[in-house]
Coordinates of C-alpha atoms in Angstrom, one line a residue:
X1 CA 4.0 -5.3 24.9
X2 CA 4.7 -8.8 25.5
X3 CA 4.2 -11.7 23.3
X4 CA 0.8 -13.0 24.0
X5 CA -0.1 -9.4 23.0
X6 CA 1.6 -8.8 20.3
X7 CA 0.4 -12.5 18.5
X8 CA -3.2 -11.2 19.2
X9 CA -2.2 -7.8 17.7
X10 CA -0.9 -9.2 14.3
X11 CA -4.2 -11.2 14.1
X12 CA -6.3 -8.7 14.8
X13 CA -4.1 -6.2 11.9
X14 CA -4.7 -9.4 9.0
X15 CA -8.4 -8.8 9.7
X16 CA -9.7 -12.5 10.1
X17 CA -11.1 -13.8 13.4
X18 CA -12.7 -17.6 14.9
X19 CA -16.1 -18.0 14.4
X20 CA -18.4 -18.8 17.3
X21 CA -19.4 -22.3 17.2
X22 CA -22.8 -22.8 14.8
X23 CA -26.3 -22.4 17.1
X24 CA -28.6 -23.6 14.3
X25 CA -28.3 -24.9 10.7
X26 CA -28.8 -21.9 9.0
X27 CA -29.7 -17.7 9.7
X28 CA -32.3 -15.5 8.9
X29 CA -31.7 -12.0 7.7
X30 CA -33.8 -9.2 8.1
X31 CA -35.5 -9.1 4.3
X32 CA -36.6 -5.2 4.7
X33 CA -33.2 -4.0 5.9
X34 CA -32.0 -6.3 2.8
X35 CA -34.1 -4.4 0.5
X36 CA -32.7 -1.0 2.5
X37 CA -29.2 -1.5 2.1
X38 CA -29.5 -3.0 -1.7
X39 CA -31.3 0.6 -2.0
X40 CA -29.0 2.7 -0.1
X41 CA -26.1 0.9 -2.2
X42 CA -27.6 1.9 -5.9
X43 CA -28.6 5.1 -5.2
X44 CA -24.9 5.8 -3.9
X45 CA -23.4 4.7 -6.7
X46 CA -25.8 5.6 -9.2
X47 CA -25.4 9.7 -7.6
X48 CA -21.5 9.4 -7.7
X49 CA -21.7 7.8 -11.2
X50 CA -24.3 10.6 -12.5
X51 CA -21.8 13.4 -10.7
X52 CA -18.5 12.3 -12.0
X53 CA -19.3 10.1 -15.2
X54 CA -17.4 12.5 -17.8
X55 CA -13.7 12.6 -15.9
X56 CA -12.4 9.4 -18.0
X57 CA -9.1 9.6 -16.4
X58 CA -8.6 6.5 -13.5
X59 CA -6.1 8.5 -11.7
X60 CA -8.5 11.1 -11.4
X61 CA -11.2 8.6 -10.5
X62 CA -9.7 6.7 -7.9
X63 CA -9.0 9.8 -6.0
X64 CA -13.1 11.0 -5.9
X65 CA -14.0 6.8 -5.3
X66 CA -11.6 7.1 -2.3
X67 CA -13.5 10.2 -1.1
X68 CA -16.4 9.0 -1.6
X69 CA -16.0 5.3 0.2
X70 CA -13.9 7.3 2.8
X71 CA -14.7 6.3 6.8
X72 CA -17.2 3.7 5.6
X73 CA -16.9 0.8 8.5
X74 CA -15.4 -2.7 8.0
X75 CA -16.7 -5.7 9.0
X76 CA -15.4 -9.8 8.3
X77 CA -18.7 -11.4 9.0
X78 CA -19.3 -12.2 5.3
X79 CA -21.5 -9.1 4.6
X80 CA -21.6 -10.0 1.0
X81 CA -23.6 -13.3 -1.0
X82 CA -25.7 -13.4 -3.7
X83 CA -29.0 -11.9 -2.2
X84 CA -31.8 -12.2 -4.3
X85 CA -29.9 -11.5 -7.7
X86 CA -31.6 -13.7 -10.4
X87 CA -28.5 -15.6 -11.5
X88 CA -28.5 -15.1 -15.5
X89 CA -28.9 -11.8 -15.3
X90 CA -26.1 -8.8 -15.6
X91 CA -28.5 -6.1 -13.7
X92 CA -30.1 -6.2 -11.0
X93 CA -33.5 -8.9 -10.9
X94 CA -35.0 -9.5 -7.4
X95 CA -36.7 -13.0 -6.5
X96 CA -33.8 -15.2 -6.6
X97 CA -33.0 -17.7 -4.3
X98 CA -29.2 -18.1 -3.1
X99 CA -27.2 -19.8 -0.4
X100 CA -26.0 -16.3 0.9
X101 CA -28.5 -13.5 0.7
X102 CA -26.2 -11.0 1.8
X103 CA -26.5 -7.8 -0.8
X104 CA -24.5 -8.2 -4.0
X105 CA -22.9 -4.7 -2.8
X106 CA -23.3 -2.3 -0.4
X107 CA -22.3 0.9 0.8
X108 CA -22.8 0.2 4.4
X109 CA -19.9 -2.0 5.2
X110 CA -16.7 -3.4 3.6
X111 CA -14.1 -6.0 4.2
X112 CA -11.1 -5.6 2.2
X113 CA -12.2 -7.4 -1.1
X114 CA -15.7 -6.4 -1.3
X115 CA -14.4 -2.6 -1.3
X116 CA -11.6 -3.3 -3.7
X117 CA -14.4 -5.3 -6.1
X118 CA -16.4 -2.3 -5.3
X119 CA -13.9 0.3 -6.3
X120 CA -12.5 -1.2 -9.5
X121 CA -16.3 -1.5 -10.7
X122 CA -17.1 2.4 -9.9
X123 CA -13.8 3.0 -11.3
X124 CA -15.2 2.0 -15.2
X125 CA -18.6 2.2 -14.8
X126 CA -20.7 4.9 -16.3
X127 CA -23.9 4.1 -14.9
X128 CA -26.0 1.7 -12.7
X129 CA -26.5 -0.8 -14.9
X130 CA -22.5 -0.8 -16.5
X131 CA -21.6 -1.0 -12.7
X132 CA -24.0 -4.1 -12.5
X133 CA -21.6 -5.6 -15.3
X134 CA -18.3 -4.7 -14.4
X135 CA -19.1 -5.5 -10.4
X136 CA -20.3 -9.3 -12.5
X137 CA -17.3 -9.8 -14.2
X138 CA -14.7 -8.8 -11.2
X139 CA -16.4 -10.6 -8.9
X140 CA -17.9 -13.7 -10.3
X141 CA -16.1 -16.4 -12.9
X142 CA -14.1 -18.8 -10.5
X143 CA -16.3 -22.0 -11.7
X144 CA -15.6 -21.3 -15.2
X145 CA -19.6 -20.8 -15.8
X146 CA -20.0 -18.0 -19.0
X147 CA -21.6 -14.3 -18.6
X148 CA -19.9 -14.6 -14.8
X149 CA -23.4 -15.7 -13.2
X150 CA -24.4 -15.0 -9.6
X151 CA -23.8 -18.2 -7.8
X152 CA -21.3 -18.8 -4.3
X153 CA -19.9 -21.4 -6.0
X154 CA -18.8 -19.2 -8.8
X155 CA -17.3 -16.4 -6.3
X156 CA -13.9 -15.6 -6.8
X157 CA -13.4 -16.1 -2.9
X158 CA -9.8 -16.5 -3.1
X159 CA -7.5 -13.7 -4.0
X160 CA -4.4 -15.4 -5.4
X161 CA -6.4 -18.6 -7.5
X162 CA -9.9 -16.5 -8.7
X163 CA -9.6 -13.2 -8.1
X164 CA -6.2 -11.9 -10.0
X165 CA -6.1 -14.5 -12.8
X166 CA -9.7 -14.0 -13.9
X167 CA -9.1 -10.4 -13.7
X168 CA -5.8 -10.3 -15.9
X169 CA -7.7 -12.3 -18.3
X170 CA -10.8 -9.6 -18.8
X171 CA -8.2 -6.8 -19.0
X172 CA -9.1 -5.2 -15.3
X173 CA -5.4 -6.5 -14.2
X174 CA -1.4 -7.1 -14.9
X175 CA 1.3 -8.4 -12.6
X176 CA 3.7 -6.0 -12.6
X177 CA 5.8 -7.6 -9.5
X178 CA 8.5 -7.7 -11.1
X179 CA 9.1 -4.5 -12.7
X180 CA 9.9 -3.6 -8.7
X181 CA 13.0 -5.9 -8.0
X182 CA 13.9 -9.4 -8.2
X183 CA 10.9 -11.1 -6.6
X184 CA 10.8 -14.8 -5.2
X185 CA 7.7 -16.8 -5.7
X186 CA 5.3 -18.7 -3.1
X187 CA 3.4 -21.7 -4.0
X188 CA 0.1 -22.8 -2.3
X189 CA -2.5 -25.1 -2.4
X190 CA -5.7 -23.7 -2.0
X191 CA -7.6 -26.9 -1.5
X192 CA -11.7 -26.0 -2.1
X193 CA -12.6 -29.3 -0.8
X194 CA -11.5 -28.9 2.4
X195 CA -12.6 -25.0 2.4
X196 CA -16.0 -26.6 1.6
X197 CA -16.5 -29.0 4.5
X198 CA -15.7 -25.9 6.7
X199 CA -18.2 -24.1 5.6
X200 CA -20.7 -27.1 6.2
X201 CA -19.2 -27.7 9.4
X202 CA -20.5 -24.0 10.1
X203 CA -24.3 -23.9 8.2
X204 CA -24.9 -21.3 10.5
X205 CA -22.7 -18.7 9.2
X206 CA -22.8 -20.0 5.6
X207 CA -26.4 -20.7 5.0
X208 CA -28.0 -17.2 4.9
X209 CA -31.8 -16.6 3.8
X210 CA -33.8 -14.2 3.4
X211 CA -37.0 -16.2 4.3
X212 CA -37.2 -19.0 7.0
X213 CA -38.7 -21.2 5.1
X214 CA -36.1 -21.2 2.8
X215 CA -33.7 -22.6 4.8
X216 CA -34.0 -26.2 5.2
X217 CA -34.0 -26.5 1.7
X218 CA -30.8 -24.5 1.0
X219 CA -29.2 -26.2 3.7
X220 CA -30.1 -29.3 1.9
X221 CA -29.1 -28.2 -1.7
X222 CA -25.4 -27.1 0.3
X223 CA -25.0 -30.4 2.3
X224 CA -25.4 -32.8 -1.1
X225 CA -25.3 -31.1 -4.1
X226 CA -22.5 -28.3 -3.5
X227 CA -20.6 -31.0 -2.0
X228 CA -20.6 -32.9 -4.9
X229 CA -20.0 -30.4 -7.6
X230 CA -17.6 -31.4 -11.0
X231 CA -17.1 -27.4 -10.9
X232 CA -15.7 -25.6 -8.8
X233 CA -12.4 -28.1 -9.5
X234 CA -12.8 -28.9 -5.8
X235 CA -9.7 -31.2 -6.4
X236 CA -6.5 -29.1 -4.7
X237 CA -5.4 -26.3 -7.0
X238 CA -1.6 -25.1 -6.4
X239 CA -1.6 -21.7 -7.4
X240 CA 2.3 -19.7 -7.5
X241 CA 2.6 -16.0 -6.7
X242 CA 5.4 -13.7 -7.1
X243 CA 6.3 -10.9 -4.5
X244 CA 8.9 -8.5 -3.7
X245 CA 10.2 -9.5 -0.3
X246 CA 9.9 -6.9 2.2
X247 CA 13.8 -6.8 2.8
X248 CA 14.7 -5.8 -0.6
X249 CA 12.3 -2.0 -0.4
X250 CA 12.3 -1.2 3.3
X251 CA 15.8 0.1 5.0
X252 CA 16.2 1.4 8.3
X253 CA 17.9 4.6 9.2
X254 CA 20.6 5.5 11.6
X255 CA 17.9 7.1 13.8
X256 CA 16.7 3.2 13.7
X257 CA 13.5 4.1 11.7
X258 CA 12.7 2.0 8.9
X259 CA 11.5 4.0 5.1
X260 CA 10.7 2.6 1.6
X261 CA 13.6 3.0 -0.7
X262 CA 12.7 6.2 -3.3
X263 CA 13.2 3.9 -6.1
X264 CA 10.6 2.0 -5.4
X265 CA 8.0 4.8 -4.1
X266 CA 8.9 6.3 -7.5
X267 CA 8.4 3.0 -9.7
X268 CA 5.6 1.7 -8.0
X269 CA 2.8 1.7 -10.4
X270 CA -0.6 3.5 -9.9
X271 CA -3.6 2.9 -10.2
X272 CA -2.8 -0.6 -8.8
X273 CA -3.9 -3.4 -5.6
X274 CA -1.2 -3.5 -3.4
X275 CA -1.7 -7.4 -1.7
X276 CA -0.1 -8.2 1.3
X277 CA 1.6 -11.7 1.1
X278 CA 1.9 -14.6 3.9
X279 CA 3.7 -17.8 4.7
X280 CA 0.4 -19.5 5.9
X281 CA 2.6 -21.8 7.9
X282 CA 3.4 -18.7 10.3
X283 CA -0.4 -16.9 10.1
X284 CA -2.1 -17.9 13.2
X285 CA -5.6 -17.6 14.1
X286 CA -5.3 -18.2 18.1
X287 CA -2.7 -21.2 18.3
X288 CA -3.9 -22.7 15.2
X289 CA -2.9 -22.3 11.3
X290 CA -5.0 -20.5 8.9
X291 CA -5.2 -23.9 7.1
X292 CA -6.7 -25.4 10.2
X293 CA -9.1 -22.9 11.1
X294 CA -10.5 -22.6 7.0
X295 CA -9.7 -25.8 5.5
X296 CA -7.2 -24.3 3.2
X297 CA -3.9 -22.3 2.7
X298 CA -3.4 -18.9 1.4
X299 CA -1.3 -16.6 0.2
X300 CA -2.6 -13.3 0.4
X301 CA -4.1 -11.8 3.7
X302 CA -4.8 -8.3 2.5
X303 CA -5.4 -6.2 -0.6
X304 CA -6.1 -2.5 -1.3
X305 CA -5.6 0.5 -3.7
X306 CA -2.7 2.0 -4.7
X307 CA -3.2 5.9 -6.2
X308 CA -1.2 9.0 -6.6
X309 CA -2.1 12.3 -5.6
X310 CA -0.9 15.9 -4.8
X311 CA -2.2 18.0 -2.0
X312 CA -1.2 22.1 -1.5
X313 CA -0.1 23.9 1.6
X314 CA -2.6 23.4 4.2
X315 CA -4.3 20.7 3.1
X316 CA -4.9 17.4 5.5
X317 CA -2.8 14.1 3.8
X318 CA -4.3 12.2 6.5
X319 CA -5.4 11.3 9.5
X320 CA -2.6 9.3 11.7
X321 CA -3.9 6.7 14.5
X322 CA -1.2 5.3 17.0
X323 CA -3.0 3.0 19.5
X324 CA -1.1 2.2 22.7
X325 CA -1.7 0.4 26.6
X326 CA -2.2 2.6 29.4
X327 CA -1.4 1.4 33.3
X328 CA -5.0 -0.5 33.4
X329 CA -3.6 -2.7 30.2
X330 CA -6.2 -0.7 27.7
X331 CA -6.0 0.7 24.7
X332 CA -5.7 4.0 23.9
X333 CA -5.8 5.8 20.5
X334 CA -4.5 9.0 19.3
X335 CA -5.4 10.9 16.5
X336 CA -3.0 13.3 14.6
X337 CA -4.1 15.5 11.5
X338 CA -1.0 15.5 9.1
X339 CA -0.4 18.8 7.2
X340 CA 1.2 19.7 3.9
X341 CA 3.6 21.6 4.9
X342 CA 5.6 22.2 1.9
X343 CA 4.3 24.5 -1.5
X344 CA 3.3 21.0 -3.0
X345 CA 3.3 17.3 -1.4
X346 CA 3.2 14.6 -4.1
X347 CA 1.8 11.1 -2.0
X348 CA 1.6 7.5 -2.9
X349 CA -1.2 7.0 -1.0
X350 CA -3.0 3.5 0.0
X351 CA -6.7 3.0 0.2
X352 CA -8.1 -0.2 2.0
X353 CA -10.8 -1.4 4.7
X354 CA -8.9 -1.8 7.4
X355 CA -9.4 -3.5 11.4
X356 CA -6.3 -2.7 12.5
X357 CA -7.6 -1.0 15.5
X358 CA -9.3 -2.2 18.6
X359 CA -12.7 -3.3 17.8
X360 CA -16.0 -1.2 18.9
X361 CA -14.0 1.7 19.2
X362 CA -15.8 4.6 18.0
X363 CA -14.4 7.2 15.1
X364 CA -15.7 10.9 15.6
X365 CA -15.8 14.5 15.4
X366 CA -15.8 17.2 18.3
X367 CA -14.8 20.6 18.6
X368 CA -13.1 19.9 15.1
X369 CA -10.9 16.9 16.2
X370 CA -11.1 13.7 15.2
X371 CA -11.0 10.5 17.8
X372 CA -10.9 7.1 18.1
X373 CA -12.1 5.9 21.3
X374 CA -13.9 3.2 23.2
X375 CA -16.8 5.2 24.1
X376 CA -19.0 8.0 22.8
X377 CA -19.3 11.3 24.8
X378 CA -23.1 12.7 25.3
X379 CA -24.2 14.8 22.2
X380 CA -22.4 13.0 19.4
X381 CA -24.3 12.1 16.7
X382 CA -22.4 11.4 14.1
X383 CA -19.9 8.4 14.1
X384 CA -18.3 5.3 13.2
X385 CA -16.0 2.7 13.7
X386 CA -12.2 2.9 14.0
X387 CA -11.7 -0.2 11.3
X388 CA -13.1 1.5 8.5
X389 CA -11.8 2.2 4.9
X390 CA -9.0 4.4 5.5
X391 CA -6.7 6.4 3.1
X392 CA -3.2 6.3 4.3
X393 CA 0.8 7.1 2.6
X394 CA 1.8 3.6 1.3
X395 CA 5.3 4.6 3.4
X396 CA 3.0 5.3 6.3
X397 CA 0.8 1.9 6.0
X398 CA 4.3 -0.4 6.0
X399 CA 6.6 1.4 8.3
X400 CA 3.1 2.3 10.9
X401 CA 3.9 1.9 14.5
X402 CA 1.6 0.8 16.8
X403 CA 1.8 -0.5 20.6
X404 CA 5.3 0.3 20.3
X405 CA 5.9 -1.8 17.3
X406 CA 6.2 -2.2 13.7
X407 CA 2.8 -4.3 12.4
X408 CA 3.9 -5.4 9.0
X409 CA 7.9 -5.1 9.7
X410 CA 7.6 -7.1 12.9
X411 CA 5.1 -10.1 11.8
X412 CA 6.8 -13.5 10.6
X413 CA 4.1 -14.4 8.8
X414 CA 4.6 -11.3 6.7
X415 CA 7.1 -12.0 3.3
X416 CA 6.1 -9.3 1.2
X417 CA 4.2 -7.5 -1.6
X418 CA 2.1 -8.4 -4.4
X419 CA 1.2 -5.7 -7.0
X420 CA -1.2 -5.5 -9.7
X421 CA -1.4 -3.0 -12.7
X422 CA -5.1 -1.7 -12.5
X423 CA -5.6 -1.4 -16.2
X424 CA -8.7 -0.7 -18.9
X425 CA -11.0 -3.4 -19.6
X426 CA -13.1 -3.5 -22.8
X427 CA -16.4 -2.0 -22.1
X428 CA -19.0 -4.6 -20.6
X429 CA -21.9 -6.0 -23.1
X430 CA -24.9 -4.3 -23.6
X431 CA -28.0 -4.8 -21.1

């Protein structure tokens, strides 16, 4: 694969893309396929809740919440906001008015945070409405406002400054980086301002209302007020982030292919989020920096789930994709069922919402195989997309192959791993 490719690939595996250039000042969403997929999302979670609310064990949970999000598609187009969610409220209240009127949640589609925020949330919750509260309190926080209320600008948007920090302070997290190996730290400055004025230099994909009328006025509200905010700190924040670097857990063999040390596979703890970390100097969105394309630095590109799990003889571990170019510079994808093959296989195993493969290829059953291709054959019902949430061996998702190359061991922007402790909060407030 030659260079041009190969740049294109790695973007493509980090799961962020350019937006199109802004038509109109703000978009309409469809308000009855709002209300749909709001529905579709609650009663999902409130039947899996209802099923599985007595197994108190996380390591048990994790394993059925994996199931149970399994092959659901991934998307980066912002799919989540604030919807109609009245702001001061820790259930569910429709009629509100918000910037974003993307769902909350949904069950639909996923990028890699909104499952994670997802997950963690089912992974504590015993019903709908402690779901609505622990979904509040993972998500929501980043302007400081109490009881975690619905607004954008109080969105814990970024990973490394909103996300982990508010989360180790409610109990859902704990660095445990360096209970791995001697990690190195990376310092950032995730500057919000600048973040900001991207957004407004793109009202089209920011400003997102359920009702046209709506929109000139949130447009407004964005364009002076959120611009001149005391909170979010939209001064630059430098946020510091320790990681293992890849180098110190990965070896190659004689046969030249590269495994996880054991010590590390056995150390590793679980549940955890396993977040991918960058030198945003050498992530590249086309030619440009990351920086220039958001407005802002960052230091994580990607986080999922970390479980452990066994499976008996027989048994599928997963389902292995390796994507390649055939003579007419395509790509082609194969799928390959992996088999226990021993009396017991004990897996680390990694959960995310992944793009890694070619976009609008289709994921399917026939005949009882499984394939990833660019088109549908006639009589298939049932599919979805390649990038979806996918359960993987963490060994498998660092040392994967694909177009003849190692994705995570072969990108320079790549330095290492982050790893948080998924731990037991207190329960939420009552409703």
């Amino acid at each position: 694969m030659d260079v041009l490719k190969a740049i294109v690939f790695f973007m493509i595996i980090l799961g962020y893309q350019s937006l199109p250039a802004a038509q109109n000042d703000f978009s309409v969403l469809d308000a009855s396929k709002y209300r749909k997929t709001m529905q579709h999302a609650r009663n999902g979670i409130s039947g899996f809740l209802q099923e599985h609310a007595r197994i108190s064990d996380i390591n048990k949970r994790i394993v059925l919440i994996a199931a149970a999000l399994q092959d659901i598609p991934y998307s980066n187009k912002e799919t989540i906001g604030e919807g109609d969610w009245m702001a001061t409220h820790s259930t569910y209240r429709a009629s509100a008015l918000h910037l974003q009127q993307s769902p909350l949640y949904r069950l639909d589609y996923f990028d890699c945070q909104s499952f994670v925020q997802t997950a963690m949330a089912l992974l504590f919750a015993h019903d709908l409405a402690s779901f609505d509260q622990h979904y509040l309190k993972i998500s929501y926080g980043a302007a400081g406002l109490k009881q975690n209320i619905v607004h954008f600008y109080n969105r814990n948007h970024f990973v490394e400054a909103d996300f982990n920090p508010l989360n180790r302070q409610q109990g859902y997290l704990k660095n445990s980086t360096d209970q791995l190996g001697e990690v190195q730290n990376l310092t950032v400055t995730i500057n919000r301002k600048l973040w900001m004025q991207s957004k407004l230099e793109d009202l089209e994909h920011t400003i997102k209302v359920l009702n046209k009328k709506d929109g000139p006025a949130m447009v407004k509200r964005f364009s002076t007020l959120y611009q001149h905010l005391t909170f979010p700190r939209l001064a630059n924040t430098s946020v510091t982030i320790d990681y293992l670097p890849t180098w110190q857990w990965v070896q190659r063999s004689n046969q030249g292919h590269f495994f996880i040390k054991e010590a590390i596979l056995k150390n590793m703890p679980t549940p955890a989020l396993v977040e991918i970390v960058v030198d945003s100097n050498k992530w590249l969105i086309g030619r440009k920096k990351i920086q220039d394309v958001i407005g802002t630095k960052l230091a994580i590109a990607h986080v999922g789930l970390l479980y452990r799990t066994q499976f008996k003889r027989g048994e599928e571990i997963y389902k292995k994709i390796n994507c390649s170019y055939n003579r007419e510079d395509e790509s082609e994808c194969q799928v390959q069922s992996i088999i226990c093959r021993a009396s017991f296989c004990n897996e680390l195993m990694f959960v995310h919402a992944t793009r890694s493969y070619p976009n609008h290829y289709y994921w399917y059953e026939l005949e009882g195989k499984t394939y990833c291709k660019a088109s549908l054959p006639k009589g298939v019902q049932t599919h979805r997309t390649c990038n979806r949430v996918e359960t993987i061996p963490f060994q498998e998702y660092i040392t994967n192959q694909q177009y003849g190359m190692y994705w995570y061991l072969s990108n320079p922007a790549i330095l290492g791993i982050h790893v948080e402790k998924i731990t037991s909060p207190s329960a939420p407030s009552s409703v």
